[in-house]
């Protein structure tokens, strides 16, 4: 029994004194992050490097894996307000030229919540407008809404595209809601706008007046051009 204990003790002492090759997570650890309050000023400058933890080695490079358009790859600063669609995006940090690294890259996964914009006062369309874009109803003094939402005509209880045919819609005021679904822990968001369709002015139908050299043109010295129209508004 004593002999067996001696052998085990010698074995562990041998392991203790053997040289051990040290390996590290040079790029840091993968991380997850959510940005729900898109219009807040804090969403314009989110430093991704600190999310990797203390093991991350500075001097690496960033890549915008899904081409979100929100990451400054030179600084690793994310501007969520530049991302046009809510969703899940990945950003990878890579280091090179560091010896003893077991992991040379780390990925930050960012959930970008929805932002449906701020609508302006009641918008108006003419009854002859067959391609009225509902994105015109948003207030340009605020951040533009994300583009991956859906439109709904609350007045007629129908889903619609962002381009509506005011001629088919008819005269009156209509309520529209623009919605973006929840993602992660970020809630669903929506904005409501009103569009009033007014009767378009009617210029009338013109009639052609043919004058010849042999005609008595003196009778046209005081020609009322309105007389050459039919069905026009006054």
JSON list of C-alpha atoms in Angstrom, two decimals:
[
{"chain": "A", "resi": 1, "resn": "UNK", "atom": "CA", "xyz": [0.00, 0.00, 0.00]},
{"chain": "A", "resi": 2, "resn": "UNK", "atom": "CA", "xyz": [2.87, 2.32, 0.90]},
{"chain": "A", "resi": 3, "resn": "UNK", "atom": "CA", "xyz": [4.61, 1.45, -2.35]},
{"chain": "A", "resi": 4, "resn": "UNK", "atom": "CA", "xyz": [1.48, 2.31, -4.37]},
{"chain": "A", "resi": 5, "resn": "UNK", "atom": "CA", "xyz": [1.19, 5.68, -2.61]},
{"chain": "A", "resi": 6, "resn": "UNK", "atom": "CA", "xyz": [4.83, 6.40, -3.35]},
{"chain": "A", "resi": 7, "resn": "UNK", "atom": "CA", "xyz": [4.36, 5.67, -7.05]},
{"chain": "A", "resi": 8, "resn": "UNK", "atom": "CA", "xyz": [1.32, 7.98, -7.32]},
{"chain": "A", "resi": 9, "resn": "UNK", "atom": "CA", "xyz": [3.10, 10.75, -5.45]},
{"chain": "A", "resi": 10, "resn": "UNK", "atom": "CA", "xyz": [6.11, 10.50, -7.75]},
{"chain": "A", "resi": 11, "resn": "UNK", "atom": "CA", "xyz": [3.82, 10.61, -10.80]},
{"chain": "A", "resi": 12, "resn": "UNK", "atom": "CA", "xyz": [2.10, 13.85, -9.74]},
{"chain": "A", "resi": 13, "resn": "UNK", "atom": "CA", "xyz": [5.43, 15.44, -8.80]},
{"chain": "A", "resi": 14, "resn": "UNK", "atom": "CA", "xyz": [6.71, 14.60, -12.27]},
{"chain": "A", "resi": 15, "resn": "UNK", "atom": "CA", "xyz": [3.68, 16.25, -13.86]},
{"chain": "A", "resi": 16, "resn": "UNK", "atom": "CA", "xyz": [4.20, 19.33, -11.73]},
{"chain": "A", "resi": 17, "resn": "UNK", "atom": "CA", "xyz": [7.75, 19.86, -12.93]},
{"chain": "A", "resi": 18, "resn": "UNK", "atom": "CA", "xyz": [7.11, 19.09, -16.61]},
{"chain": "A", "resi": 19, "resn": "UNK", "atom": "CA", "xyz": [7.13, 22.18, -18.88]},
{"chain": "A", "resi": 20, "resn": "UNK", "atom": "CA", "xyz": [3.58, 23.27, -19.78]},
{"chain": "A", "resi": 21, "resn": "UNK", "atom": "CA", "xyz": [2.83, 25.10, -23.01]},
{"chain": "A", "resi": 22, "resn": "UNK", "atom": "CA", "xyz": [0.54, 28.02, -22.28]},
{"chain": "A", "resi": 23, "resn": "UNK", "atom": "CA", "xyz": [-2.27, 28.80, -24.77]},
{"chain": "A", "resi": 24, "resn": "UNK", "atom": "CA", "xyz": [-4.71, 31.69, -24.58]},
{"chain": "A", "resi": 25, "resn": "UNK", "atom": "CA", "xyz": [-7.87, 33.25, -25.95]},
{"chain": "A", "resi": 26, "resn": "UNK", "atom": "CA", "xyz": [-6.01, 36.10, -27.61]},
{"chain": "A", "resi": 27, "resn": "UNK", "atom": "CA", "xyz": [-9.09, 37.54, -29.30]},
{"chain": "A", "resi": 28, "resn": "UNK", "atom": "CA", "xyz": [-11.19, 37.40, -26.16]},
{"chain": "A", "resi": 29, "resn": "UNK", "atom": "CA", "xyz": [-14.49, 35.67, -25.67]},
{"chain": "A", "resi": 30, "resn": "UNK", "atom": "CA", "xyz": [-17.60, 35.63, -27.84]},
{"chain": "A", "resi": 31, "resn": "UNK", "atom": "CA", "xyz": [-20.27, 37.99, -26.56]},
{"chain": "A", "resi": 32, "resn": "UNK", "atom": "CA", "xyz": [-23.94, 38.84, -27.03]},
{"chain": "A", "resi": 33, "resn": "UNK", "atom": "CA", "xyz": [-25.46, 42.30, -26.89]},
{"chain": "A", "resi": 34, "resn": "UNK", "atom": "CA", "xyz": [-28.85, 43.91, -27.53]},
{"chain": "A", "resi": 35, "resn": "UNK", "atom": "CA", "xyz": [-29.73, 47.41, -28.67]},
{"chain": "A", "resi": 36, "resn": "UNK", "atom": "CA", "xyz": [-33.43, 48.11, -28.16]},
{"chain": "A", "resi": 37, "resn": "UNK", "atom": "CA", "xyz": [-33.62, 51.90, -27.82]},
{"chain": "A", "resi": 38, "resn": "UNK", "atom": "CA", "xyz": [-32.46, 52.75, -31.32]},
{"chain": "A", "resi": 39, "resn": "UNK", "atom": "CA", "xyz": [-33.18, 56.54, -31.31]},
{"chain": "A", "resi": 40, "resn": "UNK", "atom": "CA", "xyz": [-31.29, 57.06, -28.03]},
{"chain": "A", "resi": 41, "resn": "UNK", "atom": "CA", "xyz": [-27.96, 58.84, -28.49]},
{"chain": "A", "resi": 42, "resn": "UNK", "atom": "CA", "xyz": [-26.14, 55.97, -26.76]},
{"chain": "A", "resi": 43, "resn": "UNK", "atom": "CA", "xyz": [-26.99, 53.75, -29.74]},
{"chain": "A", "resi": 44, "resn": "UNK", "atom": "CA", "xyz": [-24.72, 55.83, -31.96]},
{"chain": "A", "resi": 45, "resn": "UNK", "atom": "CA", "xyz": [-21.43, 54.82, -30.33]},
{"chain": "A", "resi": 46, "resn": "UNK", "atom": "CA", "xyz": [-21.28, 51.29, -28.92]},
{"chain": "A", "resi": 47, "resn": "UNK", "atom": "CA", "xyz": [-17.72, 50.07, -28.29]},
{"chain": "A", "resi": 48, "resn": "UNK", "atom": "CA", "xyz": [-17.57, 46.35, -29.11]},
{"chain": "A", "resi": 49, "resn": "UNK", "atom": "CA", "xyz": [-14.00, 45.68, -27.91]},
{"chain": "A", "resi": 50, "resn": "UNK", "atom": "CA", "xyz": [-14.79, 45.84, -24.16]},
{"chain": "A", "resi": 51, "resn": "UNK", "atom": "CA", "xyz": [-17.46, 43.18, -24.68]},
{"chain": "A", "resi": 52, "resn": "UNK", "atom": "CA", "xyz": [-14.72, 40.66, -25.52]},
{"chain": "A", "resi": 53, "resn": "UNK", "atom": "CA", "xyz": [-13.39, 40.65, -21.96]},
{"chain": "A", "resi": 54, "resn": "UNK", "atom": "CA", "xyz": [-9.96, 41.22, -20.43]},
{"chain": "A", "resi": 55, "resn": "UNK", "atom": "CA", "xyz": [-8.37, 38.38, -22.42]},
{"chain": "A", "resi": 56, "resn": "UNK", "atom": "CA", "xyz": [-8.67, 40.25, -25.72]},
{"chain": "A", "resi": 57, "resn": "UNK", "atom": "CA", "xyz": [-5.44, 41.48, -27.27]},
{"chain": "A", "resi": 58, "resn": "UNK", "atom": "CA", "xyz": [-5.55, 45.02, -28.69]},
{"chain": "A", "resi": 59, "resn": "UNK", "atom": "CA", "xyz": [-4.50, 45.80, -32.22]},
{"chain": "A", "resi": 60, "resn": "UNK", "atom": "CA", "xyz": [-6.75, 43.29, -33.99]},
{"chain": "A", "resi": 61, "resn": "UNK", "atom": "CA", "xyz": [-9.12, 43.89, -36.89]},
{"chain": "A", "resi": 62, "resn": "UNK", "atom": "CA", "xyz": [-12.92, 44.00, -37.08]},
{"chain": "A", "resi": 63, "resn": "UNK", "atom": "CA", "xyz": [-15.21, 42.70, -39.80]},
{"chain": "A", "resi": 64, "resn": "UNK", "atom": "CA", "xyz": [-18.89, 43.44, -40.35]},
{"chain": "A", "resi": 65, "resn": "UNK", "atom": "CA", "xyz": [-19.90, 39.84, -41.07]},
{"chain": "A", "resi": 66, "resn": "UNK", "atom": "CA", "xyz": [-23.42, 40.56, -42.35]},
{"chain": "A", "resi": 67, "resn": "UNK", "atom": "CA", "xyz": [-22.59, 43.92, -43.96]},
{"chain": "A", "resi": 68, "resn": "UNK", "atom": "CA", "xyz": [-24.94, 45.78, -41.63]},
{"chain": "A", "resi": 69, "resn": "UNK", "atom": "CA", "xyz": [-23.30, 49.11, -42.45]},
{"chain": "A", "resi": 70, "resn": "UNK", "atom": "CA", "xyz": [-23.27, 50.16, -38.81]},
{"chain": "A", "resi": 71, "resn": "UNK", "atom": "CA", "xyz": [-19.73, 49.20, -37.76]},
{"chain": "A", "resi": 72, "resn": "UNK", "atom": "CA", "xyz": [-16.66, 51.36, -38.10]},
{"chain": "A", "resi": 73, "resn": "UNK", "atom": "CA", "xyz": [-14.19, 48.53, -38.75]},
{"chain": "A", "resi": 74, "resn": "UNK", "atom": "CA", "xyz": [-11.23, 50.79, -37.95]},
{"chain": "A", "resi": 75, "resn": "UNK", "atom": "CA", "xyz": [-12.41, 51.66, -34.44]},
{"chain": "A", "resi": 76, "resn": "UNK", "atom": "CA", "xyz": [-14.78, 48.83, -33.53]},
{"chain": "A", "resi": 77, "resn": "UNK", "atom": "CA", "xyz": [-17.51, 51.39, -32.75]},
{"chain": "A", "resi": 78, "resn": "UNK", "atom": "CA", "xyz": [-21.03, 50.36, -33.73]},
{"chain": "A", "resi": 79, "resn": "UNK", "atom": "CA", "xyz": [-23.65, 52.94, -34.73]},
{"chain": "A", "resi": 80, "resn": "UNK", "atom": "CA", "xyz": [-26.97, 51.11, -34.50]},
{"chain": "A", "resi": 81, "resn": "UNK", "atom": "CA", "xyz": [-28.78, 54.05, -36.09]},
{"chain": "A", "resi": 82, "resn": "UNK", "atom": "CA", "xyz": [-27.04, 53.37, -39.40]},
{"chain": "A", "resi": 83, "resn": "UNK", "atom": "CA", "xyz": [-28.50, 49.86, -39.63]},
{"chain": "A", "resi": 84, "resn": "UNK", "atom": "CA", "xyz": [-31.57, 50.02, -41.84]},
{"chain": "A", "resi": 85, "resn": "UNK", "atom": "CA", "xyz": [-33.25, 46.80, -40.65]},
{"chain": "A", "resi": 86, "resn": "UNK", "atom": "CA", "xyz": [-33.85, 45.22, -37.27]},
{"chain": "A", "resi": 87, "resn": "UNK", "atom": "CA", "xyz": [-32.30, 41.77, -36.89]},
{"chain": "A", "resi": 88, "resn": "UNK", "atom": "CA", "xyz": [-29.34, 39.79, -35.57]},
{"chain": "A", "resi": 89, "resn": "UNK", "atom": "CA", "xyz": [-25.89, 40.84, -36.75]},
{"chain": "A", "resi": 90, "resn": "UNK", "atom": "CA", "xyz": [-22.41, 39.43, -36.12]},
{"chain": "A", "resi": 91, "resn": "UNK", "atom": "CA", "xyz": [-19.09, 41.27, -35.84]},
{"chain": "A", "resi": 92, "resn": "UNK", "atom": "CA", "xyz": [-15.80, 39.38, -35.69]},
{"chain": "A", "resi": 93, "resn": "UNK", "atom": "CA", "xyz": [-12.57, 40.53, -34.02]},
{"chain": "A", "resi": 94, "resn": "UNK", "atom": "CA", "xyz": [-9.37, 38.85, -35.25]},
{"chain": "A", "resi": 95, "resn": "UNK", "atom": "CA", "xyz": [-5.78, 39.05, -33.99]},
{"chain": "A", "resi": 96, "resn": "UNK", "atom": "CA", "xyz": [-2.69, 37.74, -35.75]},
{"chain": "A", "resi": 97, "resn": "UNK", "atom": "CA", "xyz": [1.02, 37.42, -35.09]},
{"chain": "A", "resi": 98, "resn": "UNK", "atom": "CA", "xyz": [0.60, 36.57, -31.40]},
{"chain": "A", "resi": 99, "resn": "UNK", "atom": "CA", "xyz": [2.34, 33.36, -30.33]},
{"chain": "A", "resi": 100, "resn": "UNK", "atom": "CA", "xyz": [0.62, 30.84, -28.10]},
{"chain": "A", "resi": 101, "resn": "UNK", "atom": "CA", "xyz": [-2.91, 31.71, -29.21]},
{"chain": "A", "resi": 102, "resn": "UNK", "atom": "CA", "xyz": [-5.47, 28.95, -29.27]},
{"chain": "A", "resi": 103, "resn": "UNK", "atom": "CA", "xyz": [-8.23, 31.24, -30.48]},
{"chain": "A", "resi": 104, "resn": "UNK", "atom": "CA", "xyz": [-7.42, 34.15, -32.78]},
{"chain": "A", "resi": 105, "resn": "UNK", "atom": "CA", "xyz": [-10.96, 35.40, -33.36]},
{"chain": "A", "resi": 106, "resn": "UNK", "atom": "CA", "xyz": [-14.05, 36.22, -31.33]},
{"chain": "A", "resi": 107, "resn": "UNK", "atom": "CA", "xyz": [-17.54, 37.20, -32.43]},
{"chain": "A", "resi": 108, "resn": "UNK", "atom": "CA", "xyz": [-19.94, 39.71, -30.95]},
{"chain": "A", "resi": 109, "resn": "UNK", "atom": "CA", "xyz": [-23.57, 38.94, -31.79]},
{"chain": "A", "resi": 110, "resn": "UNK", "atom": "CA", "xyz": [-25.77, 42.02, -31.64]},
{"chain": "A", "resi": 111, "resn": "UNK", "atom": "CA", "xyz": [-29.56, 42.08, -31.65]},
{"chain": "A", "resi": 112, "resn": "UNK", "atom": "CA", "xyz": [-30.82, 45.30, -33.24]},
{"chain": "A", "resi": 113, "resn": "UNK", "atom": "CA", "xyz": [-34.34, 46.08, -32.06]},
{"chain": "A", "resi": 114, "resn": "UNK", "atom": "CA", "xyz": [-37.05, 47.67, -34.15]},
{"chain": "A", "resi": 115, "resn": "UNK", "atom": "CA", "xyz": [-37.60, 51.38, -34.73]},
{"chain": "A", "resi": 116, "resn": "UNK", "atom": "CA", "xyz": [-40.77, 52.50, -36.53]},
{"chain": "A", "resi": 117, "resn": "UNK", "atom": "CA", "xyz": [-40.05, 56.23, -36.81]},
{"chain": "A", "resi": 118, "resn": "UNK", "atom": "CA", "xyz": [-41.98, 59.37, -35.92]},
{"chain": "A", "resi": 119, "resn": "UNK", "atom": "CA", "xyz": [-44.89, 60.33, -38.15]},
{"chain": "A", "resi": 120, "resn": "UNK", "atom": "CA", "xyz": [-45.66, 63.91, -39.01]},
{"chain": "A", "resi": 121, "resn": "UNK", "atom": "CA", "xyz": [-48.98, 65.77, -39.16]},
{"chain": "A", "resi": 122, "resn": "UNK", "atom": "CA", "xyz": [-51.69, 64.40, -41.39]},
{"chain": "A", "resi": 123, "resn": "UNK", "atom": "CA", "xyz": [-50.41, 63.76, -44.88]},
{"chain": "A", "resi": 124, "resn": "UNK", "atom": "CA", "xyz": [-52.43, 64.41, -48.01]},
{"chain": "A", "resi": 125, "resn": "UNK", "atom": "CA", "xyz": [-52.69, 62.80, -51.42]},
{"chain": "A", "resi": 126, "resn": "UNK", "atom": "CA", "xyz": [-54.58, 63.68, -54.56]},
{"chain": "A", "resi": 127, "resn": "UNK", "atom": "CA", "xyz": [-57.23, 61.34, -55.87]},
{"chain": "A", "resi": 128, "resn": "UNK", "atom": "CA", "xyz": [-55.30, 60.88, -59.13]},
{"chain": "A", "resi": 129, "resn": "UNK", "atom": "CA", "xyz": [-52.11, 59.74, -57.37]},
{"chain": "A", "resi": 130, "resn": "UNK", "atom": "CA", "xyz": [-51.70, 56.05, -58.15]},
{"chain": "A", "resi": 131, "resn": "UNK", "atom": "CA", "xyz": [-48.34, 55.65, -56.37]},
{"chain": "A", "resi": 132, "resn": "UNK", "atom": "CA", "xyz": [-48.35, 57.50, -53.06]},
{"chain": "A", "resi": 133, "resn": "UNK", "atom": "CA", "xyz": [-45.44, 56.30, -50.90]},
{"chain": "A", "resi": 134, "resn": "UNK", "atom": "CA", "xyz": [-46.47, 55.98, -47.26]},
{"chain": "A", "resi": 135, "resn": "UNK", "atom": "CA", "xyz": [-42.91, 56.63, -46.09]},
{"chain": "A", "resi": 136, "resn": "UNK", "atom": "CA", "xyz": [-43.63, 60.27, -46.95]},
{"chain": "A", "resi": 137, "resn": "UNK", "atom": "CA", "xyz": [-45.72, 60.52, -43.78]},
{"chain": "A", "resi": 138, "resn": "UNK", "atom": "CA", "xyz": [-42.67, 60.41, -41.48]},
{"chain": "A", "resi": 139, "resn": "UNK", "atom": "CA", "xyz": [-41.25, 63.55, -39.90]},
{"chain": "A", "resi": 140, "resn": "UNK", "atom": "CA", "xyz": [-37.89, 64.29, -41.49]},
{"chain": "A", "resi": 141, "resn": "UNK", "atom": "CA", "xyz": [-36.65, 66.03, -38.35]},
{"chain": "A", "resi": 142, "resn": "UNK", "atom": "CA", "xyz": [-36.29, 62.63, -36.66]},
{"chain": "A", "resi": 143, "resn": "UNK", "atom": "CA", "xyz": [-34.37, 59.44, -37.36]},
{"chain": "A", "resi": 144, "resn": "UNK", "atom": "CA", "xyz": [-35.79, 57.60, -40.37]},
{"chain": "A", "resi": 145, "resn": "UNK", "atom": "CA", "xyz": [-37.67, 54.36, -39.63]},
{"chain": "A", "resi": 146, "resn": "UNK", "atom": "CA", "xyz": [-36.19, 50.97, -40.39]},
{"chain": "A", "resi": 147, "resn": "UNK", "atom": "CA", "xyz": [-37.26, 49.52, -43.71]},
{"chain": "A", "resi": 148, "resn": "UNK", "atom": "CA", "xyz": [-38.28, 45.97, -42.77]},
{"chain": "A", "resi": 149, "resn": "UNK", "atom": "CA", "xyz": [-41.65, 46.77, -41.20]},
{"chain": "A", "resi": 150, "resn": "UNK", "atom": "CA", "xyz": [-45.15, 46.17, -42.55]},
{"chain": "A", "resi": 151, "resn": "UNK", "atom": "CA", "xyz": [-48.03, 48.54, -43.31]},
{"chain": "A", "resi": 152, "resn": "UNK", "atom": "CA", "xyz": [-51.68, 48.09, -42.39]},
{"chain": "A", "resi": 153, "resn": "UNK", "atom": "CA", "xyz": [-54.70, 50.17, -43.39]},
{"chain": "A", "resi": 154, "resn": "UNK", "atom": "CA", "xyz": [-56.67, 50.41, -40.15]},
{"chain": "A", "resi": 155, "resn": "UNK", "atom": "CA", "xyz": [-59.59, 52.10, -41.88]},
{"chain": "A", "resi": 156, "resn": "UNK", "atom": "CA", "xyz": [-60.19, 49.30, -44.38]},
{"chain": "A", "resi": 157, "resn": "UNK", "atom": "CA", "xyz": [-58.67, 46.52, -42.21]},
{"chain": "A", "resi": 158, "resn": "UNK", "atom": "CA", "xyz": [-56.27, 45.39, -44.93]},
{"chain": "A", "resi": 159, "resn": "UNK", "atom": "CA", "xyz": [-52.53, 44.86, -45.18]},
{"chain": "A", "resi": 160, "resn": "UNK", "atom": "CA", "xyz": [-50.94, 47.13, -47.77]},
{"chain": "A", "resi": 161, "resn": "UNK", "atom": "CA", "xyz": [-47.54, 47.81, -49.27]},
{"chain": "A", "resi": 162, "resn": "UNK", "atom": "CA", "xyz": [-45.77, 51.10, -48.66]},
{"chain": "A", "resi": 163, "resn": "UNK", "atom": "CA", "xyz": [-47.03, 52.36, -52.06]},
{"chain": "A", "resi": 164, "resn": "UNK", "atom": "CA", "xyz": [-50.79, 52.89, -52.24]},
{"chain": "A", "resi": 165, "resn": "UNK", "atom": "CA", "xyz": [-53.16, 53.84, -55.04]},
{"chain": "A", "resi": 166, "resn": "UNK", "atom": "CA", "xyz": [-55.05, 56.89, -53.78]},
{"chain": "A", "resi": 167, "resn": "UNK", "atom": "CA", "xyz": [-57.32, 56.77, -56.82]},
{"chain": "A", "resi": 168, "resn": "UNK", "atom": "CA", "xyz": [-58.58, 53.33, -55.81]},
{"chain": "A", "resi": 169, "resn": "UNK", "atom": "CA", "xyz": [-58.70, 54.27, -52.15]},
{"chain": "A", "resi": 170, "resn": "UNK", "atom": "CA", "xyz": [-61.22, 57.05, -52.72]},
{"chain": "A", "resi": 171, "resn": "UNK", "atom": "CA", "xyz": [-61.80, 60.36, -50.97]},
{"chain": "A", "resi": 172, "resn": "UNK", "atom": "CA", "xyz": [-61.53, 60.62, -47.20]},
{"chain": "A", "resi": 173, "resn": "UNK", "atom": "CA", "xyz": [-59.05, 60.22, -44.36]},
{"chain": "A", "resi": 174, "resn": "UNK", "atom": "CA", "xyz": [-57.39, 56.88, -43.76]},
{"chain": "A", "resi": 175, "resn": "UNK", "atom": "CA", "xyz": [-55.35, 55.59, -40.83]},
{"chain": "A", "resi": 176, "resn": "UNK", "atom": "CA", "xyz": [-52.22, 53.54, -41.48]},
{"chain": "A", "resi": 177, "resn": "UNK", "atom": "CA", "xyz": [-49.96, 51.73, -39.00]},
{"chain": "A", "resi": 178, "resn": "UNK", "atom": "CA", "xyz": [-46.34, 50.81, -39.62]},
{"chain": "A", "resi": 179, "resn": "UNK", "atom": "CA", "xyz": [-45.13, 47.91, -37.44]},
{"chain": "A", "resi": 180, "resn": "UNK", "atom": "CA", "xyz": [-41.87, 46.09, -36.77]},
{"chain": "A", "resi": 181, "resn": "UNK", "atom": "CA", "xyz": [-42.01, 42.80, -34.84]},
{"chain": "A", "resi": 182, "resn": "UNK", "atom": "CA", "xyz": [-40.26, 42.03, -31.55]},
{"chain": "A", "resi": 183, "resn": "UNK", "atom": "CA", "xyz": [-36.80, 40.48, -31.60]},
{"chain": "A", "resi": 184, "resn": "UNK", "atom": "CA", "xyz": [-34.86, 39.12, -28.66]},
{"chain": "A", "resi": 185, "resn": "UNK", "atom": "CA", "xyz": [-36.00, 41.04, -25.61]},
{"chain": "A", "resi": 186, "resn": "UNK", "atom": "CA", "xyz": [-36.68, 44.13, -27.75]},
{"chain": "A", "resi": 187, "resn": "UNK", "atom": "CA", "xyz": [-40.46, 44.70, -28.02]},
{"chain": "A", "resi": 188, "resn": "UNK", "atom": "CA", "xyz": [-42.52, 45.18, -31.14]},
{"chain": "A", "resi": 189, "resn": "UNK", "atom": "CA", "xyz": [-42.92, 48.82, -32.16]},
{"chain": "A", "resi": 190, "resn": "UNK", "atom": "CA", "xyz": [-45.38, 50.69, -34.36]},
{"chain": "A", "resi": 191, "resn": "UNK", "atom": "CA", "xyz": [-46.23, 54.17, -35.60]},
{"chain": "A", "resi": 192, "resn": "UNK", "atom": "CA", "xyz": [-49.58, 55.47, -36.85]},
{"chain": "A", "resi": 193, "resn": "UNK", "atom": "CA", "xyz": [-50.27, 58.08, -39.50]},
{"chain": "A", "resi": 194, "resn": "UNK", "atom": "CA", "xyz": [-53.28, 59.61, -41.22]},
{"chain": "A", "resi": 195, "resn": "UNK", "atom": "CA", "xyz": [-53.53, 60.25, -44.96]},
{"chain": "A", "resi": 196, "resn": "UNK", "atom": "CA", "xyz": [-56.31, 62.39, -46.37]},
{"chain": "A", "resi": 197, "resn": "UNK", "atom": "CA", "xyz": [-57.21, 61.88, -50.02]},
{"chain": "A", "resi": 198, "resn": "UNK", "atom": "CA", "xyz": [-58.57, 65.00, -51.72]},
{"chain": "A", "resi": 199, "resn": "UNK", "atom": "CA", "xyz": [-60.23, 65.31, -55.09]},
{"chain": "A", "resi": 200, "resn": "UNK", "atom": "CA", "xyz": [-57.64, 66.17, -57.70]},
{"chain": "A", "resi": 201, "resn": "UNK", "atom": "CA", "xyz": [-58.15, 69.30, -59.80]},
{"chain": "A", "resi": 202, "resn": "UNK", "atom": "CA", "xyz": [-59.51, 68.60, -63.30]},
{"chain": "A", "resi": 203, "resn": "UNK", "atom": "CA", "xyz": [-57.83, 70.60, -66.07]},
{"chain": "A", "resi": 204, "resn": "UNK", "atom": "CA", "xyz": [-60.39, 69.52, -68.64]},
{"chain": "A", "resi": 205, "resn": "UNK", "atom": "CA", "xyz": [-60.03, 68.12, -72.15]},
{"chain": "A", "resi": 206, "resn": "UNK", "atom": "CA", "xyz": [-58.64, 70.44, -74.85]},
{"chain": "A", "resi": 207, "resn": "UNK", "atom": "CA", "xyz": [-60.13, 70.87, -78.29]},
{"chain": "A", "resi": 208, "resn": "UNK", "atom": "CA", "xyz": [-57.97, 71.68, -81.27]},
{"chain": "A", "resi": 209, "resn": "UNK", "atom": "CA", "xyz": [-58.40, 74.99, -83.03]},
{"chain": "A", "resi": 210, "resn": "UNK", "atom": "CA", "xyz": [-57.27, 74.98, -86.66]},
{"chain": "A", "resi": 211, "resn": "UNK", "atom": "CA", "xyz": [-56.60, 78.37, -88.29]},
{"chain": "A", "resi": 212, "resn": "UNK", "atom": "CA", "xyz": [-55.93, 78.74, -92.01]},
{"chain": "A", "resi": 213, "resn": "UNK", "atom": "CA", "xyz": [-54.40, 81.58, -94.04]},
{"chain": "A", "resi": 214, "resn": "UNK", "atom": "CA", "xyz": [-57.66, 82.31, -95.82]},
{"chain": "A", "resi": 215, "resn": "UNK", "atom": "CA", "xyz": [-59.72, 82.59, -92.63]},
{"chain": "A", "resi": 216, "resn": "UNK", "atom": "CA", "xyz": [-60.88, 85.85, -91.14]},
{"chain": "A", "resi": 217, "resn": "UNK", "atom": "CA", "xyz": [-58.54, 85.86, -88.13]},
{"chain": "A", "resi": 218, "resn": "UNK", "atom": "CA", "xyz": [-59.97, 89.12, -86.79]},
{"chain": "A", "resi": 219, "resn": "UNK", "atom": "CA", "xyz": [-62.64, 87.12, -84.94]},
{"chain": "A", "resi": 220, "resn": "UNK", "atom": "CA", "xyz": [-59.86, 85.56, -82.86]},
{"chain": "A", "resi": 221, "resn": "UNK", "atom": "CA", "xyz": [-58.40, 88.85, -81.67]},
{"chain": "A", "resi": 222, "resn": "UNK", "atom": "CA", "xyz": [-59.89, 88.25, -78.23]},
{"chain": "A", "resi": 223, "resn": "UNK", "atom": "CA", "xyz": [-59.88, 84.46, -78.01]},
{"chain": "A", "resi": 224, "resn": "UNK", "atom": "CA", "xyz": [-60.80, 82.98, -74.62]},
{"chain": "A", "resi": 225, "resn": "UNK", "atom": "CA", "xyz": [-58.73, 79.83, -74.32]},
{"chain": "A", "resi": 226, "resn": "UNK", "atom": "CA", "xyz": [-61.14, 78.48, -71.70]},
{"chain": "A", "resi": 227, "resn": "UNK", "atom": "CA", "xyz": [-63.59, 78.00, -74.54]},
{"chain": "A", "resi": 228, "resn": "UNK", "atom": "CA", "xyz": [-61.25, 75.38, -75.96]},
{"chain": "A", "resi": 229, "resn": "UNK", "atom": "CA", "xyz": [-61.58, 73.20, -72.84]},
{"chain": "A", "resi": 230, "resn": "UNK", "atom": "CA", "xyz": [-64.31, 70.80, -71.81]},
{"chain": "A", "resi": 231, "resn": "UNK", "atom": "CA", "xyz": [-65.15, 69.55, -68.32]},
{"chain": "A", "resi": 232, "resn": "UNK", "atom": "CA", "xyz": [-62.50, 71.62, -66.54]},
{"chain": "A", "resi": 233, "resn": "UNK", "atom": "CA", "xyz": [-62.67, 73.05, -63.06]},
{"chain": "A", "resi": 234, "resn": "UNK", "atom": "CA", "xyz": [-63.30, 76.75, -62.91]}
]
